C-alpha positions as a printed Julia matrix, in Angstrom:
350×3 Matrix{Float64}:
  -5.26   68.52  188.86
  -7.21   67.15  185.9
  -5.97   67.83  182.38
  -6.69   66.7   178.82
  -3.35   65.47  177.45
  -2.67   64.67  173.8
  -0.49   61.59  173.23
  -0.82   61.16  169.47
  -3.3    60.72  166.67
  -6.83   60.25  168.08
  -5.39   59.75  171.57
  -6.44   62.26  174.23
  -6.59   61.2   177.87
  -8.1    62.91  180.91
  -5.42   62.45  183.56
  -4.3    63.65  186.97
  -1.11   65.73  186.68
   0.79   67.94  189.16
  -0.45   71.5   189.62
   2.0    74.04  188.19
   3.56   76.83  190.23
   4.35   80.29  188.83
   7.94   81.37  188.4
   9.25   84.94  188.21
   7.09   87.08  185.95
   4.37   84.44  185.77
   0.83   84.0   187.07
  -1.17   80.91  187.94
  -4.76   80.76  186.7
  -7.67   78.67  187.89
  -9.11   77.98  184.45
 -12.83   78.54  183.93
 -13.64   77.72  180.29
 -11.67   76.54  177.26
 -12.8    76.35  173.66
 -12.22   73.66  171.05
 -10.61   75.0   167.87
  -9.93   73.83  164.34
  -6.24   73.5   165.19
  -7.19   71.13  168.05
  -9.05   69.15  165.4
  -5.86   68.91  163.34
  -3.9    67.8   166.4
  -6.38   65.02  167.11
  -7.25   63.73  163.64
  -4.46   64.98  161.35
  -1.25   65.6   163.36
   0.76   64.87  160.21
  -0.63   68.09  158.71
   0.8    70.31  161.47
   3.59   72.73  160.47
   5.93   71.32  163.14
   7.04   67.91  164.37
   5.48   66.32  167.44
   8.16   63.64  167.59
  10.9    65.83  169.04
  11.12   68.69  171.55
  10.13   72.11  170.26
  13.42   73.96  169.53
  12.43   77.05  171.55
  10.26   75.66  174.33
  11.42   72.07  174.72
   7.79   70.91  174.9
   7.13   67.28  174.02
   4.23   64.85  174.04
   2.09   64.32  175.95
   0.83   67.91  175.6
  -2.04   69.59  177.43
  -4.22   71.08  174.68
  -6.35   74.23  174.75
  -5.34   77.72  173.64
  -8.73   79.47  173.85
  -9.34   79.93  177.54
 -10.13   82.17  180.47
  -9.49   81.98  184.18
  -8.95   83.75  187.47
  -5.52   84.62  188.85
  -4.9    82.63  192.04
  -1.15   83.17  192.51
   1.52   85.51  191.15
   5.26   85.04  190.82
   8.05   87.42  191.76
   8.18   90.65  189.83
   4.54   90.69  188.71
   3.03   94.13  189.27
   0.3    94.69  186.67
  -1.86   91.66  187.52
  -3.47   90.9   190.89
  -4.82   87.78  192.56
  -8.54   87.7   191.76
  -8.26   89.27  188.31
 -10.42   87.55  185.69
  -8.51   87.13  182.46
  -8.5    85.98  178.87
  -5.18   84.47  177.79
  -3.16   85.53  174.75
  -1.7    82.1   173.95
   1.23   82.93  171.65
   4.19   82.45  173.98
   7.32   82.54  171.8
   8.64   83.13  168.31
  12.23   83.14  167.12
  12.5    86.92  166.81
  14.98   86.78  163.94
  13.25   85.28  160.89
  11.69   87.38  158.13
   8.21   86.98  159.65
   9.33   88.12  163.1
  11.31   91.04  161.67
   8.15   92.17  159.88
   6.02   91.94  163.03
   4.27   88.71  162.04
   5.03   86.27  164.89
   2.11   83.99  163.99
   3.87   83.34  160.67
   7.13   82.33  162.38
   7.9    78.66  161.74
   9.11   78.34  165.34
   6.14   80.0   167.01
   5.12   78.34  170.27
   1.64   78.54  171.77
   0.1    77.44  175.04
  -2.03   74.38  174.37
   0.07   73.45  171.37
   3.84   73.32  171.76
   4.46   75.13  175.06
   4.2    73.33  178.38
   0.69   73.79  179.76
  -2.64   74.53  178.14
  -6.18   75.61  178.79
  -7.72   72.12  178.98
  -6.66   71.75  182.61
  -7.81   73.0   185.98
  -4.8    75.32  186.39
  -2.32   76.95  184.0
   0.84   78.98  184.46
   1.79   81.63  181.9
   3.73   84.87  181.65
   1.85   87.74  183.25
   2.21   89.67  179.99
  -0.08   87.13  178.3
  -3.17   87.74  180.43
  -5.72   90.38  179.46
  -7.88   91.44  182.4
 -11.61   91.34  181.67
 -13.81   94.32  182.55
 -16.85   93.85  184.77
 -19.22   93.53  181.8
 -17.37   90.55  180.29
 -17.74   87.24  182.14
 -15.34   84.29  182.06
 -17.54   82.4   179.61
 -17.25   85.26  177.14
 -13.57   85.59  178.04
 -12.86   82.13  176.61
 -14.26   83.36  173.29
 -11.88   86.31  173.01
  -9.2    84.26  171.23
 -11.38   82.77  168.44
 -13.27   86.04  168.04
  -9.9    87.83  167.68
  -9.12   85.57  164.71
 -12.29   86.79  163.0
 -11.56   90.36  164.07
  -8.11   90.25  162.49
  -9.52   88.81  159.26
 -12.01   91.68  159.07
  -9.24   94.19  159.75
  -7.32   92.67  156.83
 -10.4    93.09  154.62
 -10.13   96.86  154.74
 -13.91   97.29  154.66
 -15.08  100.45  156.38
 -18.4   101.37  157.97
 -21.13  101.48  155.34
 -19.38   98.93  153.11
 -20.43   95.41  152.2
 -19.0    91.96  152.82
 -19.48   88.24  152.37
 -18.49   85.61  154.93
 -18.06   82.08  153.57
 -18.5    79.54  156.35
 -20.48   79.91  159.58
 -18.28   77.99  161.97
 -16.83   79.85  164.97
 -14.4    81.93  162.89
 -17.11   82.86  160.4
 -19.37   83.83  163.3
 -16.51   85.9   164.7
 -16.01   87.66  161.38
 -19.73   88.48  161.2
 -19.66   89.98  164.71
 -16.52   91.94  163.82
 -18.09   93.42  160.68
 -21.14   94.46  162.7
 -18.98   96.02  165.41
 -17.18   98.03  162.73
 -20.4    99.44  161.29
 -20.6    97.14  158.24
 -24.31   96.28  158.01
 -24.44   94.75  154.52
 -23.03   91.31  155.33
 -24.1    88.06  153.69
 -23.16   84.71  155.24
 -22.83   81.72  152.88
 -23.1    78.32  154.59
 -24.2    74.91  153.22
 -25.1    73.48  156.66
 -28.76   74.08  157.54
 -27.88   73.85  161.23
 -25.28   76.6   160.99
 -27.49   78.76  158.78
 -30.19   78.56  161.45
 -27.68   79.69  164.09
 -26.67   82.7   162.02
 -30.25   83.61  161.14
 -31.17   83.55  164.83
 -28.37   86.03  165.48
 -29.86   88.33  162.82
 -27.57   87.57  159.88
 -28.5    87.42  156.21
 -27.79   83.83  155.2
 -27.76   81.81  152.0
 -27.35   78.16  151.08
 -24.67   78.27  148.33
 -25.54   74.75  147.17
 -29.27   75.18  146.55
 -29.59   78.96  146.12
 -27.98   81.44  143.74
 -25.14   83.17  145.57
 -24.5    85.59  142.71
 -28.12   86.79  142.78
 -28.0    87.25  146.55
 -24.82   89.32  146.31
 -26.32   91.43  143.52
 -29.42   92.06  145.62
 -27.3    93.07  148.62
 -25.08   95.47  146.67
 -27.34   96.81  143.9
 -25.41   94.7   141.43
 -21.94   95.98  142.32
 -20.47   93.04  144.25
 -19.2    93.0   147.82
 -16.22   95.07  148.88
 -14.56   92.07  150.54
 -15.07   88.42  151.38
 -13.7    86.34  154.24
 -13.01   82.67  153.57
 -13.79   80.94  156.87
 -14.81   77.71  155.13
 -11.51   76.18  154.05
 -13.03   74.76  150.87
 -11.94   75.46  147.31
 -15.49   75.77  146.02
 -16.19   78.49  148.57
 -13.13   80.46  147.5
 -13.97   80.42  143.8
 -17.6    81.35  144.4
 -16.84   84.29  146.67
 -14.12   85.65  144.35
 -16.76   85.85  141.62
 -18.91   87.99  143.91
 -16.33   90.68  144.62
 -16.64   94.23  143.32
 -13.79   95.25  140.95
 -10.86   96.08  143.22
 -12.36   93.95  146.0
 -10.39   91.82  148.43
 -10.56   88.18  149.46
  -9.23   87.32  152.94
  -8.25   83.68  153.42
  -8.69   82.99  157.15
  -9.29   79.22  157.02
  -7.01   76.22  156.99
  -7.29   74.3   153.7
  -6.53   70.59  153.79
  -6.67   70.23  150.0
  -5.31   72.1   147.0
  -7.71   73.77  144.58
  -7.9    74.86  140.97
  -8.97   78.32  139.9
  -8.65   80.57  136.86
  -6.44   83.55  137.83
  -7.48   85.66  134.85
 -10.42   86.84  136.93
  -7.99   88.31  139.46
  -6.28   90.25  136.7
  -9.46   91.54  135.08
 -10.99   92.63  138.38
  -7.75   93.86  139.98
  -8.77   91.6   142.85
  -6.61   91.33  145.95
  -6.09   88.06  147.84
  -4.56   88.22  151.32
  -4.1    85.81  154.19
  -5.0    86.33  157.83
  -3.54   84.25  160.65
  -3.82   84.92  164.35
  -4.25   88.48  165.61
  -2.34   91.36  167.11
  -2.21   92.13  170.82
  -4.19   95.32  170.34
  -6.88   93.38  168.46
  -7.27   91.09  171.47
  -8.11   94.17  173.54
 -10.36   95.57  170.81
 -12.45   92.39  170.93
 -12.73   92.62  174.72
 -13.86   96.26  174.4
 -16.44   95.3   171.75
 -17.73   92.55  174.06
 -18.06   95.08  176.88
 -20.02   97.33  174.49
 -22.51   94.52  173.78
 -21.55   93.65  170.2
 -21.23   89.9   170.93
 -24.08   87.54  171.76
 -23.56   83.87  172.72
 -27.24   82.93  172.43
 -27.82   79.73  170.48
 -24.29   79.02  169.25
 -22.21   78.3   172.38
 -22.64   75.06  174.3
 -20.87   73.84  177.44
 -19.5    70.4   178.28
 -17.39   69.08  181.16
 -13.71   68.43  180.51
 -14.3    64.76  179.75
 -16.51   65.85  176.83
 -13.47   66.93  174.82
 -13.57   63.99  172.38
 -17.29   64.51  171.75
 -16.56   68.17  171.03
 -13.83   67.25  168.53
 -16.1    64.86  166.64
 -18.88   67.47  166.52
 -16.48   70.03  165.1
 -15.24   67.54  162.52
 -18.82   67.0   161.32
 -19.13   70.72  160.6
 -22.27   71.23  162.66
 -23.21   73.49  165.52
 -21.43   76.52  166.85
 -18.77   76.68  169.55
 -18.08   74.21  172.37
 -16.66   75.45  175.65
 -15.36   72.99  178.22
 -16.11   73.87  181.86
 -12.99   73.66  183.99
 -13.87   75.45  187.21
């Protein structure tokens, strides 16, 4: 089969590799679509920034380079291993990529496997990944898609679940208000999640004209934080109060400081983006406003299913922000993502 294998910094190769076979408790998928993510960007351009070493086998999975990338993907079950009862050949699925965590560290004991330093994910540090024609994974990791959710949408479940989890961490309820900083795929996912939860007063702050146009076409309120007054826009949205919460999907220090200033007293900032650089800020504002700052990484299994249900209910629209490329377009997709333009790229695998 064909697969996109990562060998090292800026070195991905489309190669022929053996098809995998499912073992006990596993299923084999014919992959349909796989998305390109910010973590794939870090693998390709900045592997030194990853929270684990690529130079030695993963301590829990034994995975080593070269590694098939891709953790946002969907496919159809074509074979099942012994002992699999809840999944059938022909089922269309989205894949929950987190495969292992240590189970004993403080993060695991508190139910936070994505914060485990030894977490292992398909398409990262577990053998196999979505950027291939076939993948084998534990049957427990596949989430069957209902009839109203196609495989193209199924590949978006994982990144949309990241945004969904960030919104859950925000604590904003229906009728509240929110700001999303950054209109990349995670920011788009957060905007959809707010809408699905009945939060209509949502402002999206994005310096890229291309990404602002994408959000506006979806029906979002957008603002250019560089050339327009963000504080005035927030005041107009909230009758001068400030937003109940803000999601940082930008990964830039300037975005964080600007959105903190727009929070209502007692509001919450959710950091859902990877930051490559440190930042300076004045924490007195946190004290005076009793502002909360929380992180959001990954998602919970039930949130994966909540996103699928919201997709089935029509809350997600791929018009204008999802493009498709063949598997050999993976490097083009990574460079586009690095430039901070456009929406989401899906690679066609089937």
